[in-house]
Amino acid sequence: LNNPMLNATYANQFIAGIRVLENWTNKQKASQKNFAFNRSQFSLAGNILNALSGVFNYGTGADTNSDGMLGTPYETVGGIRYAQFIKLQNDLSLNSRINRTQSMAYRFLGGIGIAYGNSIALPYDRSFYGGGANDNRGWRARTLGPGSMSDELKVGVDQVADIKIQISGEYRFKIYKSSIEGALFGDLGNIWLLREDPDRPGANFELNRLMNEFALSAGPGIRFNFGFFLIRLDWGVKIYNPGVGKDANGEDLNRFIWGGNISKESVLNL
């Protein structure tokens, strides 16, 4: 990969730090009509290793710039760069039962990760991604975003980033007793880079572009509840794709997806 930020993301990194999780719910009984569940996460890595850098003889390395020249230097432990970052994430779910056979479910997720010190990018497995069965279901996992970066620039590379906003709504209804349940859903959100990357135009977070860079998908789903496990099928169809890009004349293409090859613009999630 001829990009120092992508190289840093995908390279092996030694992660030494803490992660704090807090779960909260107001659900007190199974029959409760309305309830909420909130999951908060806080991660901090690399600070102790950085503080001890004057005590121990760490190795060194340097990122390679797109022109092949050595760029930002960094320290290594056992030959591996240690990651230094802070990450915050909050995931709120709301559930409301309409009657005995119908209900609504909502999800609001937001997060940000900041690489600093010995890192120029979050490690791959600590980064945010978009798409997939538990995210924006019109996109396959790690193919959505970042921002409005053109889909033509994403070939062969998983897309991860530093900022994430995700909003989902789902109408659920029973089809057969408690065993089969149908659903209609809508997903809105995206991921963004915290810093501008000249090799990935439109990928960074800018408030004045925010509303135009929310990806939107919707579709039907079905759930088979066998008590001890659940099978969930969701057919997500793209409605608004911020990564459509430009035509041969350099003009922005219509980001709303109408008609066309629906199999190409949809994903079956299991």
mmCIF file of N, CA and C in Angstrom, residues 71 75 82 138 149 184 245 250 252:
data_model
loop_
_atom_site.group_PDB
_atom_site.id
_atom_site.type_symbol
_atom_site.label_atom_id
_atom_site.label_comp_id
_atom_site.label_asym_id
_atom_site.label_seq_id
_atom_site.Cartn_x
_atom_site.Cartn_y
_atom_site.Cartn_z
ATOM 1 N N GLY A 71 9.429 8.941 6.513
ATOM 2 C CA GLY A 71 8.630 10.006 7.087
ATOM 3 C C GLY A 71 8.714 10.017 8.600
ATOM 4 N N GLU A 75 8.802 4.529 17.726
ATOM 5 C CA GLU A 75 9.527 3.593 18.574
ATOM 6 C C GLU A 75 8.910 2.201 18.461
ATOM 7 N N TYR A 82 4.633 0.164 18.847
ATOM 8 C CA TYR A 82 3.554 0.142 19.837
ATOM 9 C C TYR A 82 2.544 1.239 19.511
ATOM 10 N N GLY A 138 -27.048 -2.277 3.759
ATOM 11 C CA GLY A 138 -26.969 -2.172 2.305
ATOM 12 C C GLY A 138 -25.563 -2.334 1.770
ATOM 13 N N MET A 149 -15.546 9.309 -0.110
ATOM 14 C CA MET A 149 -14.489 8.792 -0.972
ATOM 15 C C MET A 149 -15.085 7.890 -2.036
ATOM 16 N N LEU A 184 -38.966 -4.686 8.965
ATOM 17 C CA LEU A 184 -38.662 -3.662 7.968
ATOM 18 C C LEU A 184 -37.702 -2.687 8.627
ATOM 19 N N GLY A 245 -19.281 8.836 -6.630
ATOM 20 C CA GLY A 245 -18.187 9.421 -7.403
ATOM 21 C C GLY A 245 -18.651 10.345 -8.506
ATOM 22 N N GLY A 250 -16.264 14.633 -14.909
ATOM 23 C CA GLY A 250 -15.925 15.178 -13.607
ATOM 24 C C GLY A 250 -17.096 15.710 -12.816
ATOM 25 N N ASP A 252 -20.491 15.355 -10.443
ATOM 26 C CA ASP A 252 -20.991 14.434 -9.427
ATOM 27 C C ASP A 252 -22.162 13.626 -9.963
#
